[in-house]
XYZ file of C-alpha atoms in Angstrom:
574
model
C 100.733 57.534 72.537
C 102.766 60.054 73.945
C 104.924 61.852 71.425
C 108.740 61.587 71.868
C 109.769 65.401 72.024
C 113.377 65.947 70.816
C 115.330 69.147 70.497
C 118.661 70.472 69.488
C 121.177 70.773 72.286
C 124.887 71.999 72.854
C 127.238 69.221 73.256
C 130.209 71.277 74.497
C 131.505 74.801 74.401
C 135.213 75.748 75.276
C 138.169 77.747 74.373
C 140.841 76.800 72.032
C 143.581 77.512 74.441
C 144.017 76.911 78.183
C 144.899 80.567 78.664
C 145.475 83.603 76.230
C 148.125 86.228 76.191
C 146.872 89.858 76.026
C 147.639 90.110 72.399
C 145.815 86.797 71.418
C 142.626 86.454 69.561
C 140.220 84.310 71.513
C 138.258 81.630 69.938
C 135.224 79.688 71.488
C 134.281 76.377 70.118
C 130.596 75.466 70.247
C 129.490 71.992 69.441
C 125.754 71.232 68.745
C 123.860 67.944 67.883
C 120.255 67.793 66.289
C 118.658 64.465 67.426
C 115.737 65.059 65.184
C 115.286 63.379 61.731
C 114.515 66.685 60.232
C 116.556 69.717 59.603
C 116.119 72.668 62.186
C 116.939 76.260 61.958
C 118.485 77.168 65.239
C 120.150 80.548 66.570
C 123.261 80.163 68.645
C 123.924 83.230 71.093
C 127.157 83.864 73.023
C 127.530 86.538 75.661
C 130.789 87.276 77.270
C 130.537 88.371 80.903
C 133.060 90.167 83.039
C 131.569 89.305 86.429
C 128.027 90.435 86.181
C 128.653 92.664 83.216
C 128.054 91.793 79.657
C 130.903 93.021 77.562
C 130.326 90.994 74.331
C 127.199 89.608 72.616
C 127.335 87.607 69.386
C 124.678 85.322 67.709
C 124.442 83.265 64.569
C 121.384 81.610 62.696
C 122.136 78.418 60.885
C 120.434 75.106 59.974
C 121.257 71.800 61.767
C 120.949 68.809 59.330
C 118.977 65.854 60.877
C 120.701 63.606 63.206
C 124.061 65.324 62.804
C 126.603 67.354 64.660
C 127.935 70.769 63.777
C 130.699 73.039 65.254
C 130.995 77.070 65.047
C 133.860 78.961 66.322
C 133.113 82.629 67.552
C 136.151 84.828 67.625
C 136.702 87.481 70.399
C 139.163 90.416 69.824
C 142.204 90.268 71.884
C 141.682 91.707 75.395
C 144.395 94.188 76.523
C 144.673 93.514 80.251
C 147.201 92.249 82.785
C 145.075 89.585 84.112
C 141.341 88.974 83.814
C 138.908 86.252 83.804
C 135.786 86.083 81.729
C 132.705 83.989 81.766
C 131.134 82.705 78.460
C 127.409 81.799 78.276
C 125.889 80.071 75.271
C 122.322 79.668 74.436
C 120.635 77.408 71.568
C 117.403 78.983 70.580
C 114.677 77.081 68.610
C 111.871 79.272 67.375
C 113.315 82.024 69.295
C 112.853 79.985 72.696
C 115.935 78.735 74.523
C 116.305 75.005 74.120
C 119.595 74.623 76.044
C 122.558 76.730 77.663
C 126.101 75.939 78.459
C 129.155 77.939 79.751
C 132.640 78.015 79.822
C 135.232 80.621 80.633
C 138.687 81.977 79.669
C 141.273 84.258 81.170
C 143.680 86.826 79.553
C 147.164 87.455 81.252
C 150.366 89.362 80.496
C 152.199 86.209 81.712
C 151.094 82.722 82.791
C 152.656 83.345 86.106
C 149.593 85.504 87.103
C 147.414 82.437 87.453
C 149.486 78.991 87.144
C 146.627 76.299 87.078
C 148.998 73.087 87.418
C 148.399 69.800 85.607
C 150.520 66.885 84.887
C 151.511 64.455 82.344
C 153.338 60.954 83.310
C 152.726 58.703 80.203
C 155.247 59.073 77.493
C 155.052 55.530 75.838
C 155.083 54.797 72.155
C 151.307 54.778 71.996
C 151.418 58.293 73.209
C 153.510 59.797 70.398
C 150.747 60.740 68.168
C 148.166 61.117 70.998
C 146.519 64.448 71.540
C 143.269 63.619 73.629
C 144.947 64.158 76.980
C 146.180 67.716 76.487
C 143.026 68.749 74.435
C 140.997 67.584 77.471
C 143.454 69.350 79.624
C 142.836 72.567 77.751
C 139.119 72.383 78.520
C 139.960 72.320 82.281
C 142.221 75.541 81.627
C 145.320 73.776 82.790
C 147.712 76.332 81.671
C 151.098 74.723 83.292
C 151.846 71.099 82.754
C 154.429 69.247 84.835
C 156.257 66.575 82.869
C 156.746 63.672 85.520
C 159.282 61.310 85.275
C 159.963 61.913 81.501
C 163.788 61.570 82.021
C 166.473 58.936 81.324
C 168.078 59.143 85.020
C 167.756 61.632 87.938
C 171.361 62.775 87.423
C 171.465 62.335 83.540
C 167.981 63.837 82.385
C 168.326 63.475 78.574
C 168.248 60.174 76.963
C 170.710 59.436 73.998
C 168.092 57.172 72.268
C 164.862 57.652 70.913
C 163.405 54.943 73.115
C 164.862 54.514 76.596
C 164.312 52.725 80.215
C 163.453 55.090 82.834
C 164.707 54.488 86.481
C 161.565 52.586 87.252
C 161.922 50.139 84.223
C 159.237 52.077 82.041
C 160.342 51.986 78.123
C 159.471 55.745 77.331
C 159.525 57.604 73.881
C 161.603 60.538 73.316
C 159.217 61.506 70.621
C 156.148 61.363 72.884
C 157.850 63.810 75.194
C 158.780 66.297 72.418
C 155.424 65.888 70.821
C 153.649 66.802 74.187
C 155.674 69.910 74.688
C 154.623 71.135 71.211
C 151.108 70.340 72.051
C 151.094 72.172 75.192
C 152.542 75.266 73.512
C 149.751 74.805 70.776
C 147.037 75.137 73.371
C 148.430 77.967 75.532
C 150.234 75.760 78.158
C 153.671 75.868 79.447
C 155.520 72.609 79.827
C 157.958 72.149 83.035
C 160.395 69.170 83.100
C 160.342 67.270 86.546
C 163.958 67.349 87.907
C 164.706 66.394 91.315
C 167.338 68.697 92.957
C 169.646 66.198 94.716
C 168.702 62.713 93.589
C 171.551 60.586 91.996
C 171.740 57.075 90.826
C 174.027 54.278 92.380
C 176.390 54.648 89.496
C 176.785 58.318 90.066
C 177.118 58.040 93.805
C 179.927 55.385 93.315
C 181.967 57.473 91.276
C 181.364 60.853 93.391
C 180.746 59.756 96.915
C 182.338 63.116 98.163
C 179.261 64.787 96.621
C 176.744 62.786 98.655
C 175.124 63.897 102.046
C 175.563 61.428 105.059
C 173.775 60.994 108.299
C 175.076 61.267 111.871
C 176.461 57.781 111.692
C 178.217 58.134 108.638
C 175.735 56.448 106.154
C 174.882 57.777 102.858
C 171.421 59.727 102.624
C 169.303 57.685 100.263
C 165.871 56.874 99.319
C 164.018 53.763 98.532
C 166.979 51.332 100.243
C 169.917 52.777 98.310
C 167.836 53.294 94.867
C 168.537 56.975 94.908
C 171.388 58.838 96.782
C 171.063 62.347 98.054
C 173.789 64.775 96.797
C 174.941 67.870 98.479
C 173.136 70.951 97.115
C 175.298 73.585 99.101
C 176.637 76.287 96.790
C 180.124 75.179 96.811
C 179.331 71.586 95.779
C 179.872 70.725 92.304
C 176.595 68.690 92.154
C 175.038 72.065 91.992
C 176.496 72.939 88.592
C 175.878 69.486 87.338
C 172.205 69.419 87.974
C 171.773 72.945 86.855
C 173.376 71.906 83.431
C 171.035 68.786 83.274
C 168.045 71.191 83.700
C 169.726 73.510 80.761
C 170.021 70.555 78.590
C 166.270 69.595 78.979
C 165.087 73.178 78.202
C 167.500 73.459 75.163
C 166.695 70.028 73.452
C 162.954 69.526 74.452
C 162.042 73.152 74.466
C 160.514 72.889 77.833
C 159.683 76.173 79.593
C 161.211 75.440 82.947
C 161.829 72.951 85.643
C 159.794 71.549 88.441
C 162.378 71.442 90.991
C 161.529 68.278 93.125
C 162.727 67.420 96.793
C 161.693 64.506 99.251
C 161.266 66.338 102.432
C 164.333 64.949 103.900
C 167.180 65.209 104.976
C 166.517 68.478 106.744
C 170.115 68.490 107.992
C 173.116 66.158 107.089
C 176.823 65.947 106.819
C 178.745 66.847 103.541
C 182.212 65.442 102.869
C 183.527 67.833 100.236
C 187.365 67.397 99.939
C 187.310 65.135 102.839
C 186.028 67.911 105.184
C 183.169 66.923 107.435
C 180.498 69.842 107.680
C 177.053 70.186 108.906
C 174.443 71.259 106.171
C 171.179 72.928 106.544
C 169.344 72.251 103.468
C 166.777 74.960 103.914
C 169.702 77.503 103.748
C 170.775 75.903 100.331
C 167.432 75.764 98.520
C 166.781 79.468 97.882
C 170.407 79.904 96.682
C 169.813 76.997 94.268
C 166.609 78.185 92.987
C 168.018 81.716 92.325
C 171.138 80.305 90.736
C 169.048 77.967 88.496
C 167.094 80.864 87.407
C 169.866 83.011 86.438
C 171.539 80.163 84.385
C 168.331 79.158 82.543
C 167.468 82.522 81.650
C 170.534 82.540 79.568
C 168.604 79.627 77.456
C 165.279 80.917 77.130
C 163.122 84.055 78.138
C 160.224 83.676 80.520
C 161.825 80.517 82.446
C 159.362 78.998 84.720
C 160.643 77.627 88.173
C 158.398 75.668 90.778
C 159.979 74.244 93.667
C 158.607 71.477 95.932
C 158.264 72.352 99.660
C 157.354 69.061 100.875
C 155.045 69.138 103.851
C 155.510 72.844 104.071
C 159.296 72.465 105.220
C 161.558 75.343 103.924
C 158.803 77.438 103.031
C 160.074 80.314 104.852
C 163.194 80.405 103.024
C 161.966 79.140 99.492
C 158.643 81.149 99.282
C 160.446 84.503 98.677
C 163.090 82.873 96.521
C 162.959 83.656 92.589
C 160.500 80.927 91.765
C 157.064 81.364 90.072
C 154.708 79.808 92.824
C 154.699 78.426 96.085
C 154.315 74.607 95.814
C 153.501 72.571 98.638
C 153.105 68.897 98.605
C 150.823 68.069 101.490
C 151.172 65.364 103.932
C 150.203 64.504 107.646
C 150.140 66.153 110.086
C 148.286 68.759 107.676
C 145.361 66.646 107.565
C 142.350 68.820 108.048
C 140.581 71.229 105.629
C 141.587 74.190 107.802
C 145.109 73.023 107.442
C 144.764 73.482 103.619
C 143.643 76.940 103.968
C 146.462 77.604 106.694
C 149.159 76.636 104.274
C 147.719 78.861 101.332
C 147.554 82.048 103.336
C 150.889 81.530 105.268
C 152.667 80.910 101.634
C 151.033 83.847 100.321
C 152.199 86.077 103.068
C 155.916 84.856 102.824
C 156.126 84.553 98.923
C 153.698 87.288 97.736
C 152.953 84.866 94.738
C 150.371 82.213 93.630
C 150.184 79.118 95.672
C 149.737 75.594 94.553
C 148.916 72.711 96.703
C 149.879 69.127 95.512
C 147.155 67.203 97.665
C 146.927 63.646 96.433
C 143.142 62.129 96.956
C 143.823 58.587 97.847
C 140.160 57.645 97.279
C 140.895 57.556 93.605
C 143.392 54.788 93.889
C 142.103 51.812 92.227
C 143.419 49.363 94.563
C 141.716 51.215 97.431
C 138.272 50.087 96.029
C 136.475 53.001 96.867
C 132.942 53.842 95.542
C 133.484 56.454 92.755
C 130.770 58.786 94.248
C 132.624 58.815 97.632
C 136.034 59.702 95.892
C 134.163 62.372 93.845
C 132.644 63.854 97.014
C 136.103 64.321 98.532
C 137.198 65.917 95.266
C 134.601 68.674 95.431
C 134.989 69.472 99.155
C 138.928 69.664 98.766
C 138.593 71.687 95.577
C 136.071 74.190 97.173
C 138.402 74.506 100.321
C 141.649 75.363 98.078
C 139.945 77.412 95.578
C 138.022 79.537 98.006
C 141.422 80.035 99.829
C 142.967 81.448 96.921
C 145.212 78.415 96.178
C 145.658 76.254 92.914
C 145.396 72.372 93.122
C 147.821 70.174 91.107
C 145.492 67.240 90.671
C 144.411 66.832 87.227
C 146.356 65.521 84.220
C 146.392 62.912 81.347
C 142.976 61.886 80.294
C 140.538 62.109 83.045
C 143.570 61.308 85.383
C 143.470 62.488 89.003
C 146.427 62.329 91.275
C 146.074 59.708 94.097
C 149.618 58.830 94.714
C 153.043 60.543 94.977
C 154.177 58.369 92.047
C 152.211 60.063 89.351
C 152.186 57.081 87.144
C 149.664 55.619 89.590
C 147.134 58.236 89.014
C 143.306 57.274 89.522
C 140.554 58.017 86.802
C 137.679 60.264 86.884
C 134.473 58.803 85.481
C 132.992 60.328 82.433
C 129.814 61.273 84.289
C 131.910 63.610 86.709
C 133.581 65.505 83.907
C 131.029 68.193 83.619
C 131.002 68.661 87.261
C 134.783 69.113 87.484
C 134.769 71.504 84.389
C 132.269 73.668 86.110
C 134.531 74.075 89.123
C 137.291 74.786 86.921
C 135.508 77.267 84.591
C 134.303 78.981 87.846
C 137.881 79.746 89.101
C 138.769 81.339 85.791
C 135.445 83.143 85.619
C 135.969 84.767 89.008
C 139.629 84.577 89.119
C 139.933 88.065 90.287
C 137.749 87.577 93.302
C 139.599 84.461 94.391
C 143.282 85.105 93.355
C 143.666 88.929 93.331
C 146.863 89.706 95.385
C 145.052 92.689 96.992
C 142.675 90.302 98.834
C 142.808 90.415 102.641
C 141.296 87.472 104.539
C 139.288 88.654 107.329
C 137.686 85.332 108.200
C 138.899 85.202 111.777
C 138.356 88.802 112.575
C 135.019 89.919 111.040
C 132.855 86.982 111.532
C 131.555 84.513 114.172
C 132.487 84.627 117.738
C 132.794 88.144 119.210
C 132.939 89.563 115.402
C 129.738 90.819 113.968
C 130.730 92.783 110.870
C 129.594 89.678 109.028
C 126.504 87.760 110.544
C 124.994 84.470 109.257
C 121.747 82.981 110.309
C 119.580 79.970 109.557
C 122.753 77.546 109.796
C 125.598 76.472 112.026
C 128.691 78.656 110.862
C 132.414 78.312 111.520
C 135.526 80.548 110.639
C 137.742 77.510 110.268
C 135.959 74.539 108.582
C 134.490 72.732 111.415
C 132.534 69.496 110.801
C 128.845 69.815 110.315
C 129.034 73.434 109.796
C 129.129 76.064 107.045
C 132.566 77.509 106.611
C 132.563 81.233 106.127
C 135.640 82.579 104.272
C 135.684 86.285 104.371
C 137.846 88.514 101.916
C 137.877 92.178 100.842
C 139.780 94.196 98.095
C 138.973 97.565 96.902
C 135.554 97.775 95.474
C 134.571 94.207 96.756
C 133.528 92.453 99.851
C 133.690 88.788 99.309
C 132.097 85.783 101.054
C 132.913 82.291 100.321
C 130.469 79.790 101.845
C 131.665 76.095 101.940
C 129.076 73.555 103.280
C 130.105 70.942 105.629
C 126.466 70.315 106.817
C 126.026 66.758 107.231
C 129.865 65.956 107.002
C 131.182 64.492 110.185
C 134.908 64.429 109.537
C 137.087 67.344 108.432
C 139.702 65.119 107.204
C 140.471 66.274 103.775
C 142.124 63.047 102.148
C 139.503 60.471 102.952
C 136.490 59.389 100.961
C 133.079 60.852 101.743
C 129.953 58.696 101.615
C 127.708 61.973 100.900
C 127.636 65.208 99.859
C 126.856 67.936 102.159
C 123.288 68.533 102.986
C 121.961 71.338 101.097
C 121.064 74.293 102.804
C 118.510 77.109 101.999
C 117.689 80.503 102.782
C 120.993 81.614 104.478
C 120.369 85.064 105.827
C 123.434 87.291 105.720
C 123.769 90.751 107.351
C 126.950 92.987 106.784
C 127.927 96.218 108.273
C 129.142 98.440 105.503
C 130.288 101.843 105.382
C 130.651 102.193 101.712
C 127.943 102.818 99.167
C 126.494 99.385 98.020
C 126.196 99.141 94.254
C 124.964 95.566 94.328
C 125.012 92.040 95.664
C 125.432 88.828 93.582
C 126.060 85.149 94.264
C 127.389 82.329 92.165
C 128.210 78.782 92.592
C 129.970 76.018 90.547
C 127.175 73.666 91.642
C 124.238 75.787 90.200
C 123.339 77.096 87.021
C 126.505 76.823 85.244
C 128.148 79.401 87.649
C 126.401 82.224 86.323
C 126.073 85.302 88.651
C 122.633 86.124 90.096
C 121.826 89.451 91.671
C 120.152 89.574 95.148
C 117.791 91.934 96.466
C 118.874 93.537 99.640
C 117.593 95.751 102.230
C 118.885 98.010 104.861
C 118.195 97.294 108.678
C 119.228 99.479 111.673
C 122.122 97.801 114.017
C 123.449 99.146 117.183
C 126.620 99.878 115.520
C 125.008 101.416 112.210
C 123.052 100.431 109.369
C 123.625 96.951 107.873
C 122.545 95.341 104.630
C 120.370 92.081 104.873
C 119.979 89.632 102.158
C 119.101 85.955 101.637
C 121.166 83.339 99.704
C 118.472 80.710 98.348
C 120.559 77.518 98.264
C 124.025 76.142 99.115
C 124.924 72.723 97.981
C 128.947 72.728 98.246
C 130.400 76.209 97.567
C 128.939 79.669 97.052
C 130.680 82.896 96.172
C 128.903 86.029 97.271
C 130.335 89.468 96.123
C 129.141 92.905 97.221
C 130.150 95.702 95.020
C 130.839 99.077 96.932
C 132.264 102.364 96.184
């Protein structure tokens, strides 16, 4: 009879906060389980990596009782830095041999605005008053900014006057649940932003203040949902502006929110105002930056380090709102921005205009329950969309609640992630924290269209079909450089026949092996490394390289052994 071999293993490893400020101590929680009946002595070893350099190593020997779980916490001194991502790799050793490994990551910032990884909450019912599972899980995804969606009493009257109240879509919500979740966010290193539409008013408000509304060119009031919400005038001279900013201030004061998510609906782009009976054509893209700046000025009198994020729906008004005094450029993505390359283009353009982080709200409809799509197909779409957004240097508003994923613009209709897919998602979010400075550094310059493929041969790729703009059935090469680094992202669309981002994918990309890369480099090469969220917990692996003579000079040549969905390659130079 074959002996059943059991061995202790790591159940989980995670930081106690979603993000750390530069003066905070870091704590890494490690959960272990011993499935054996007898007690076993083990050694737990933790190393902290800054890219490929080990900066901290700690170990602890302890006894695991039979068939029991044990948790230990390793403390890491505060890291004095403006913004830096770190990898944490944990090994469990039995008899001096590695039994199991697992990894996580953390980042340290001078302000959360350096890296706003956006999540959402939308459930504020009685049963949520003491619930902590959602925010604890979001912490493990490193979501450090949370939008409280549809928490309010009314769009024009945000703060309820009762402990339990009915929201605009007939949900009974709890004031206590909202307040408790704001406190939990703060406990776990997250900022809490209150949803607030900048120009939406109830019928009651409109009937009382018709001269504050906006009208179409036939004289009918602009509205949403068949006269459910009415669109108010956001011009600087409109009394509505001071009214809604006052509502934002109340939310910050009474709930301790850290700022406002300023929502719009993408229309109207132009409309007529009727202030004092005078008809005037209004251009809302001219209103919005003034509104953003005025909101910041007034909210900063209430709370330091206020956060503002404004929704540029379908990229409209990004030219005016990106440079305004908001903390990130936020774009809700809709058709005709339907292809993967559009996601990349939106991010690059917004960065150019705003000089600040970019967040895409790209809802994955494959997760909608009523669409009845195979979970694996939805998960495949998740991985490809995430890889494209992250490799392009953007953040994705997608995750929230407990295993929730946004699948609809009404967040309450969020989809659910299977437990089996959690580890895969965490690997991706660990990855963007660990390699944050190679993915999101403002110094990065995108050279994808000028240095590879076509007539460009500074970066050459062999043993596959390659593209600079995400074509179906090819490997997308995203090339970036910053001082000291040359960076290649490979996103695998091999075997993927459609480049529409918001659709289910029946299979993952076809794994490609032994991709040969040649790079023309004038600087001294210190090392070449590759990593992937799909492989080996995202750890960096050094690659041997050799020099080869080329007609334009000497190139370095190396090979990437395997590409599943997304690989990151970085070349250190001096």
